[in-house]
Tab-separated table of C-alpha atoms in Angstrom:
chain	number	residue	atom	x	y	z
A	11	MET	CA	-0.178	0.185	0.345
A	12	ALA	CA	1.453	3.404	-1.038
A	13	THR	CA	2.346	5.964	1.601
A	14	LEU	CA	1.380	9.865	1.723
A	15	LEU	CA	3.960	10.855	4.511
A	16	TYR	CA	3.335	14.471	6.101
A	17	LEU	CA	6.675	16.140	7.434
A	18	VAL	CA	5.462	18.133	10.854
A	19	PHE	CA	8.135	19.672	13.749
A	20	GLY	CA	8.941	22.470	15.657
A	21	ARG	CA	6.010	24.915	16.589
A	22	ALA	CA	4.473	24.622	14.186
A	23	LEU	CA	0.469	26.612	14.778
A	24	ARG	CA	0.197	27.205	10.931
A	25	GLN	CA	1.292	24.411	8.983
A	26	GLN	CA	-0.946	21.761	11.773
A	27	GLN	CA	-3.999	23.898	10.202
A	28	GLN	CA	-2.898	23.330	6.626
A	29	LEU	CA	-2.389	19.532	7.372
A	30	SER	CA	-6.277	19.416	8.658
A	31	TYR	CA	-7.013	20.560	5.411
A	32	SER	CA	-5.079	19.339	3.434
A	33	ILE	CA	-5.888	15.590	5.510
A	34	LEU	CA	-9.295	16.104	5.104
A	35	SER	CA	-9.489	16.950	1.308
A	36	ALA	CA	-7.769	13.331	1.193
A	37	LEU	CA	-10.400	11.918	3.316
A	38	LYS	CA	-13.199	13.676	1.108
A	39	GLN	CA	-11.548	11.844	-2.107
A	40	GLY	CA	-10.909	9.013	-0.499
A	41	LEU	CA	-8.604	6.765	0.808
A	42	GLU	CA	-8.297	3.521	-0.958
A	43	GLY	CA	-5.078	1.688	-1.827
A	44	VAL	CA	-3.548	4.150	0.199
A	45	GLU	CA	-2.349	5.555	4.471
A	46	ILE	CA	-1.005	8.644	5.504
A	47	MET	CA	2.162	8.040	7.880
A	48	LEU	CA	2.588	11.771	10.053
A	49	MET	CA	6.516	12.494	11.241
A	50	CYS	CA	6.086	15.010	14.098
A	51	ASP	CA	7.869	15.359	16.944
A	52	GLU	CA	5.456	14.710	20.211
A	53	ALA	CA	3.903	18.551	20.255
A	54	ASN	CA	2.973	17.182	16.917
A	55	ARG	CA	0.872	14.445	17.671
A	56	ARG	CA	-2.359	15.007	15.833
A	57	PRO	CA	-4.410	12.111	18.058
A	58	ASP	CA	-7.948	13.735	16.267
A	59	LEU	CA	-6.627	12.621	12.341
A	60	PRO	CA	-6.088	8.858	10.895
A	61	VAL	CA	-2.771	9.290	10.891
A	62	ARG	CA	-0.067	6.631	10.940
A	63	HIS	CA	2.170	8.830	13.517
A	64	HIS	CA	6.158	8.324	13.514
A	65	ILE	CA	7.518	10.306	16.123
A	66	LEU	CA	10.859	12.480	15.878
A	67	SER	CA	13.287	12.876	18.983
A	68	ALA	CA	14.454	16.378	18.778
A	69	ASP	CA	18.080	14.639	18.156
A	70	GLN	CA	16.786	13.234	14.844
A	71	ILE	CA	15.522	16.277	14.120
A	72	ALA	CA	18.810	18.408	15.065
A	73	GLN	CA	20.611	16.568	12.740
A	74	TRP	CA	18.240	16.358	9.316
A	75	THR	CA	17.905	20.233	9.765
A	76	ASP	CA	21.643	20.938	10.353
A	77	ALA	CA	20.683	22.606	14.334
A	78	GLY	CA	17.619	24.401	12.276
A	79	ARG	CA	19.953	25.835	10.140
A	80	LYS	CA	18.718	23.475	6.706
A	81	PRO	CA	14.780	22.785	7.278
A	82	ALA	CA	14.147	21.248	4.235
A	83	ARG	CA	17.148	18.192	4.476
A	84	ALA	CA	14.355	16.952	6.174
A	85	GLN	CA	11.727	16.503	4.002
A	86	LEU	CA	14.544	13.987	2.114
A	87	HIS	CA	15.377	12.306	5.190
A	88	ALA	CA	12.389	11.997	6.296
A	89	LEU	CA	11.237	10.419	2.708
A	90	LYS	CA	14.266	8.175	2.980
A	91	LEU	CA	13.319	6.494	6.378
A	92	ALA	CA	10.001	6.034	5.381
A	93	LEU	CA	10.982	4.261	1.738
A	94	SER	CA	13.771	1.886	4.300
A	95	GLU	CA	10.518	0.946	6.114
A	96	SER	CA	7.617	0.221	3.413
A	97	THR	CA	7.875	-2.139	-0.312
A	98	ALA	CA	5.759	0.399	-1.928
A	99	PRO	CA	5.787	3.816	-3.190
A	100	VAL	CA	5.959	6.675	-1.208
A	101	CYS	CA	4.081	9.758	-1.751
A	102	SER	CA	5.561	13.234	0.564
A	103	VAL	CA	3.285	15.842	0.957
A	104	ALA	CA	3.968	19.727	1.496
A	105	THR	CA	1.192	20.294	4.210
A	106	ASP	CA	0.274	23.141	2.551
A	107	THR	CA	-1.567	20.707	-0.793
A	108	ALA	CA	-5.293	20.115	-1.057
A	109	PHE	CA	-7.041	16.795	-3.244
A	110	LYS	CA	-8.971	17.715	-6.088
A	111	ALA	CA	-9.121	13.826	-7.128
A	112	PRO	CA	-8.177	10.384	-4.427
A	113	PRO	CA	-4.660	10.146	-3.280
A	114	ARG	CA	-4.649	6.428	-5.202
A	115	GLU	CA	-4.646	8.645	-8.951
A	116	MET	CA	-1.411	10.338	-7.714
A	117	THR	CA	0.342	7.582	-5.551
A	118	GLU	CA	-0.684	4.932	-8.758
A	119	ARG	CA	2.399	6.962	-10.893
A	120	ILE	CA	4.828	6.200	-9.254
A	121	ALA	CA	6.356	3.187	-9.768
A	122	ALA	CA	11.333	2.165	-9.899
A	123	GLN	CA	12.389	5.159	-12.251
A	124	VAL	CA	9.611	7.123	-12.659
A	125	PRO	CA	9.407	9.396	-9.717
A	126	LEU	CA	6.613	11.581	-9.118
A	127	PHE	CA	7.035	15.949	-8.498
A	128	TYR	CA	4.459	18.531	-8.312
A	129	ASP	CA	5.029	20.298	-11.754
A	130	ARG	CA	7.942	21.560	-13.666
A	131	ASP	CA	9.067	25.641	-12.227
A	132	GLY	CA	11.316	27.023	-14.439
A	133	TRP	CA	14.956	26.885	-14.286
A	134	LEU	CA	17.676	28.139	-12.257
A	135	ALA	CA	18.416	30.138	-14.971
A	136	GLY	CA	15.745	32.704	-14.373
A	137	ARG	CA	17.007	33.158	-10.610
A	138	PRO	CA	19.278	35.425	-9.914
A	139	ASP	CA	19.314	34.527	-5.831
A	140	TRP	CA	20.671	30.981	-7.777
A	141	ALA	CA	24.044	32.617	-9.269
A	142	PRO	CA	25.816	32.494	-6.310
A	143	ILE	CA	25.447	29.019	-5.408
A	144	ILE	CA	25.597	28.608	-9.265
A	145	ASP	CA	29.454	29.828	-9.665
A	146	ALA	CA	30.566	27.940	-6.421
A	147	CYS	CA	29.605	24.753	-7.704
A	148	LYS	CA	31.955	25.228	-10.367
A	149	GLY	CA	34.910	23.571	-10.437
A	150	THR	CA	32.931	20.722	-7.692
A	151	ALA	CA	31.636	17.382	-7.915
A	152	LEU	CA	28.012	19.241	-7.935
A	153	GLU	CA	28.904	21.617	-11.307
A	154	ALA	CA	27.537	18.478	-13.686
A	155	HIS	CA	23.949	19.249	-11.816
A	156	ILE	CA	23.353	22.820	-10.645
A	157	HIS	CA	23.759	24.963	-13.146
A	158	SER	CA	21.787	27.593	-15.459
A	159	SER	CA	20.055	24.900	-17.041
A	160	THR	CA	19.624	22.707	-14.207
A	161	GLU	CA	15.368	22.434	-14.560
A	162	VAL	CA	13.749	23.190	-11.113
A	163	LEU	CA	11.347	20.518	-10.015
A	164	ASN	CA	8.847	21.520	-7.705
A	165	THR	CA	9.152	19.179	-4.633
A	166	GLY	CA	5.848	19.800	-3.013
A	167	VAL	CA	4.419	16.505	-4.223
A	168	LEU	CA	7.619	13.967	-4.922
A	169	GLY	CA	6.932	10.572	-4.962
A	170	LEU	CA	9.304	7.863	-5.070
A	171	THR	CA	10.441	3.645	-4.656
A	172	PRO	CA	12.808	2.571	-2.236
A	173	ALA	CA	15.097	2.117	-5.861
A	174	GLU	CA	15.921	6.239	-5.875
A	175	THR	CA	17.084	5.696	-2.037
A	176	ASP	CA	20.719	5.937	-3.499
A	177	PHE	CA	20.171	9.350	-5.197
A	178	ILE	CA	18.013	10.701	-1.561
A	179	ASN	CA	21.638	9.595	-0.245
A	180	GLN	CA	24.373	11.769	-2.866
A	181	SER	CA	21.506	14.632	-2.469
A	182	LEU	CA	22.277	14.524	1.498
A	183	ASP	CA	25.941	14.315	1.028
A	184	PRO	CA	27.766	17.110	2.920
A	185	HIS	CA	28.831	20.020	0.040
A	186	GLU	CA	32.365	21.029	0.130
A	187	SER	CA	33.182	25.213	0.752
A	188	PRO	CA	31.838	27.708	0.050
A	189	ILE	CA	28.568	25.487	-0.714
A	190	SER	CA	28.278	24.158	2.617
A	191	ASP	CA	28.185	28.059	3.799
A	192	LEU	CA	25.629	29.659	1.320
A	193	LYS	CA	22.144	30.753	2.205
A	194	ILE	CA	20.106	28.188	-0.015
A	195	ASP	CA	17.663	26.370	2.054
A	196	ASN	CA	16.602	24.054	-1.017
A	197	LEU	CA	19.953	23.344	-2.293
A	198	GLU	CA	19.785	19.316	-2.020
A	199	GLN	CA	15.897	19.396	-3.212
A	200	ILE	CA	17.147	20.355	-6.495
A	201	HIS	CA	19.872	19.003	-6.773
A	202	LEU	CA	17.949	16.136	-6.106
A	203	GLY	CA	15.960	16.641	-9.551
A	204	ALA	CA	18.820	16.869	-11.208
A	205	LEU	CA	19.368	13.405	-10.644
A	206	LEU	CA	16.609	12.368	-10.909
A	207	SER	CA	16.234	13.699	-14.418
A	208	LYS	CA	19.201	12.212	-15.649
A	209	ASN	CA	18.260	8.783	-14.020
A	210	ALA	CA	14.670	8.408	-14.501
A	211	GLN	CA	13.446	6.674	-17.354
A	212	GLU	CA	9.878	9.599	-17.234
A	213	LEU	CA	8.895	12.266	-14.839
A	214	ARG	CA	5.145	12.443	-13.905
A	215	PHE	CA	3.687	15.778	-12.280
A	216	ALA	CA	0.308	15.409	-9.850
A	217	ASN	CA	-0.468	19.306	-10.244
A	218	ASP	CA	-4.043	17.841	-12.001
A	219	THR	CA	-4.464	15.188	-8.641
A	220	VAL	CA	-3.964	18.013	-6.499
A	221	SER	CA	-3.279	21.872	-5.451
A	222	GLN	CA	-1.095	23.293	-3.775
A	223	TYR	CA	-1.427	27.191	-2.500
A	224	SER	CA	1.091	29.888	-2.907
A	225	ASN	CA	1.667	33.811	-3.449
A	226	TYR	CA	-1.047	35.796	-2.529
A	227	MET	CA	-3.713	32.726	-2.511
A	228	ARG	CA	-1.488	31.531	0.891
A	229	HIS	CA	-3.666	34.627	2.247
A	230	VAL	CA	-6.658	33.366	1.707
A	231	TYR	CA	-6.482	29.708	2.359
A	232	HIS	CA	-4.870	30.728	6.462
A	233	GLY	CA	-8.040	33.355	6.646
A	234	ARG	CA	-10.383	30.699	6.295
A	235	PHE	CA	-7.989	28.220	8.265
A	236	ASP	CA	-8.322	30.226	11.003
A	237	VAL	CA	-12.468	29.920	11.062
A	238	MET	CA	-12.346	26.608	10.615
A	239	PHE	CA	-9.453	24.987	13.052
A	240	PRO	CA	-9.333	26.836	15.935
A	241	HIS	CA	-5.836	26.142	17.068
A	242	GLY	CA	-6.408	23.967	20.438
A	243	ARG	CA	-9.758	21.928	18.956
A	244	ALA	CA	-9.610	18.017	17.268
A	245	VAL	CA	-10.883	18.225	13.886
A	246	ASN	CA	-14.452	16.938	13.910
A	247	LEU	CA	-14.571	14.449	10.977
A	248	GLU	CA	-18.165	14.232	10.471
A	249	LEU	CA	-17.496	16.696	8.571
A	250	VAL	CA	-14.977	15.950	5.749
A	251	GLN	CA	-18.001	15.796	3.130
A	252	LYS	CA	-18.946	19.953	4.182
A	253	LEU	CA	-15.444	20.965	3.237
A	254	PRO	CA	-16.039	23.938	1.174
A	255	THR	CA	-13.535	24.627	-1.613
A	256	ILE	CA	-11.832	27.430	-1.096
A	257	ASN	CA	-11.332	30.445	-3.500
A	258	GLU	CA	-10.419	33.308	-3.946
A	259	PRO	CA	-12.655	36.145	-2.883
A	260	PRO	CA	-15.010	38.626	-5.018
A	261	LYS	CA	-13.986	41.707	-5.570
A	262	PRO	CA	-16.709	44.173	-5.989
A	263	LEU	CA	-16.823	45.467	-9.485
A	264	SER	CA	-17.134	49.266	-8.193
A	265	LEU	CA	-13.564	48.317	-6.246
A	266	ARG	CA	-12.390	47.906	-9.002
A	267	LEU	CA	-13.750	50.836	-11.070
A	268	LYS	CA	-12.155	52.946	-8.004
A	269	ALA	CA	-8.533	51.178	-8.064
A	270	LYS	CA	-8.486	51.636	-12.073
A	271	ALA	CA	-9.629	55.149	-12.133
A	272	TYR	CA	-6.771	56.170	-8.842
A	273	SER	CA	-4.390	54.185	-11.007
A	274	VAL	CA	-4.142	55.727	-14.048
A	275	ARG	CA	-4.650	59.103	-12.042
A	276	HIS	CA	-1.557	58.480	-10.250
A	277	GLY	CA	0.445	56.322	-12.767
A	278	LEU	CA	0.880	53.353	-10.477
A	279	GLY	CA	2.541	49.714	-12.251
A	280	ARG	CA	-0.162	46.690	-12.488
A	281	GLY	CA	1.028	45.342	-9.028
A	282	THR	CA	0.365	48.264	-7.046
A	283	GLU	CA	-2.649	48.736	-8.503
A	284	PHE	CA	-4.114	45.945	-7.688
A	285	GLY	CA	-2.514	46.413	-4.111
A	286	TYR	CA	-4.648	49.530	-3.787
A	287	LEU	CA	-8.085	47.281	-5.266
A	288	ALA	CA	-7.098	44.531	-2.118
A	289	TYR	CA	-6.508	48.105	0.169
A	290	LEU	CA	-10.080	49.148	-0.687
A	291	CYS	CA	-11.315	44.861	-0.589
A	292	ALA	CA	-10.191	45.160	3.435
A	293	PHE	CA	-12.017	47.843	4.354
A	294	ALA	CA	-14.949	47.181	2.197
A	295	ALA	CA	-14.820	43.021	3.525
A	296	PRO	CA	-17.897	42.595	5.550
A	297	THR	CA	-16.193	40.297	8.146
A	298	PRO	CA	-12.497	40.566	10.462
A	299	GLU	CA	-10.668	37.824	8.544
A	300	GLY	CA	-11.844	38.592	5.411
A	301	ARG	CA	-10.435	42.803	6.421
A	302	ASN	CA	-6.697	40.762	6.890
A	303	VAL	CA	-6.950	38.589	4.086
A	304	TRP	CA	-6.460	41.329	2.138
A	305	ALA	CA	-4.428	43.498	4.498
A	306	ASN	CA	-2.278	40.765	3.653
A	307	ILE	CA	-2.420	40.820	0.384
A	308	ALA	CA	-2.453	43.975	0.263
A	309	LEU	CA	0.740	44.050	2.170
A	310	ASP	CA	2.092	41.276	-0.753
A	311	MET	CA	1.422	43.887	-3.678
A	312	MET	CA	3.691	46.593	-2.235
A	313	GLU	CA	6.587	44.586	-0.818
A	314	ARG	CA	7.471	45.001	-4.625
A	315	SER	CA	5.811	47.853	-5.528
A	316	ALA	CA	8.733	50.301	-6.617
A	317	ARG	CA	6.735	53.538	-5.799
A	318	ALA	CA	8.472	56.116	-2.989
A	319	PRO	CA	7.029	55.252	0.828
A	320	ASP	CA	5.394	58.291	1.266
A	321	LYS	CA	3.472	58.223	-2.023
A	322	LEU	CA	2.573	54.830	-0.638
A	323	ALA	CA	0.902	56.229	2.753
A	324	LYS	CA	-1.007	58.157	0.852
A	325	ASP	CA	-2.230	56.252	-1.521
A	326	LEU	CA	-3.497	53.926	1.647
A	327	PRO	CA	-3.781	56.079	4.252
A	328	LYS	CA	-6.304	53.243	6.669
A	329	LEU	CA	-3.323	51.461	6.428
A	330	ALA	CA	-0.580	54.375	6.319
A	331	PRO	CA	1.883	54.351	9.801
A	332	ASN	CA	0.147	56.192	12.014
A	333	ALA	CA	-3.834	54.629	10.972
A	334	LEU	CA	-2.226	51.006	12.043
A	335	ALA	CA	-3.977	51.345	15.444
A	336	LEU	CA	-7.154	51.817	13.878
A	337	ALA	CA	-7.461	49.881	11.355
A	338	GLU	CA	-8.998	46.874	13.443
A	339	LEU	CA	-5.865	44.299	12.367
A	340	SER	CA	-4.966	41.509	14.045
A	341	PRO	CA	-1.808	41.494	16.239
A	342	GLU	CA	0.176	39.176	13.001
A	343	THR	CA	-1.113	41.589	10.082
A	344	GLU	CA	-0.810	45.109	11.877
A	345	ASP	CA	3.381	43.457	13.046
A	346	ARG	CA	3.606	43.438	9.685
A	347	TRP	CA	2.495	46.526	8.173
A	348	ARG	CA	4.663	48.064	10.540
A	349	LYS	CA	7.532	45.691	9.937
A	350	PHE	CA	7.041	46.851	5.879
A	351	TRP	CA	6.825	50.921	7.270
A	352	MET	CA	10.074	50.863	9.292
A	353	SER	CA	11.509	48.843	6.319
A	354	ILE	CA	11.242	51.608	3.630
A	355	THR	CA	10.543	54.121	5.581
A	356	ARG	CA	15.481	54.226	7.137
């Protein structure tokens, strides 16, 4: 029987909410032919969910993550451990994954020399932050795998069989300095993807059976989760068939027209215009959760805006530094905005 593998450790309140929704979405689609394993530390046990626990010690987590410096490495260590205990495929699943089809449809695509990824995700040449890593790999054993034309494969879903364990070992081998000193968290995942690409008979993908929320949609999901899964409260499995599909909240036509007019009048770029629309939606939202969702989306856009800080403060008067205390945002959202204003006005 194939295994869906989740990994959660440390202070993980948001991850626990994501885990609840992901597993409920799998249950809603049907778990025939698969089991769910949760690797976690003692604090992240989930007796309210239909999972088989594998409890990790603090020492083991520290070893896997290089004492917390490289947390992404833990995914590959966990997958390797699960494969060592199985003769069937194991599919590592990120907690921010929602199932659109029975998990079996995904796991049946995994075979020896046929790994499964979530999706293709471009090339390293399109990621400027990887330029120093590529340079550091030149003249090393990694150069054959880490270069500008290396394809990036999204390992938010990563399904393998025990036959691929050696490739995991190769990707986890300690790297020589200065590569080991570089602050890049997913080097091992990129390396593993390159190794599998070169040695696989075929690459398969899961993005038609699951979805992973990213960019500003994560705020939409998290806003719903705060209502659906209050911290510390057990999940009611009887409600699984009523699990809602989470979509982008509506943007009223009147606000879209107002944002467009403001953008034309003040020369906003597309991202800043969308951020201004999100700002309008925040203060038109009927619930506190909706206000926080849109305020976070607005901030995502403004963090990438080239507009001058004084102009942004005039564009967003209800979220300007001197108005934040009156905006009725959650402490977390208000703190994000305060840090943003501090970072651009230094």
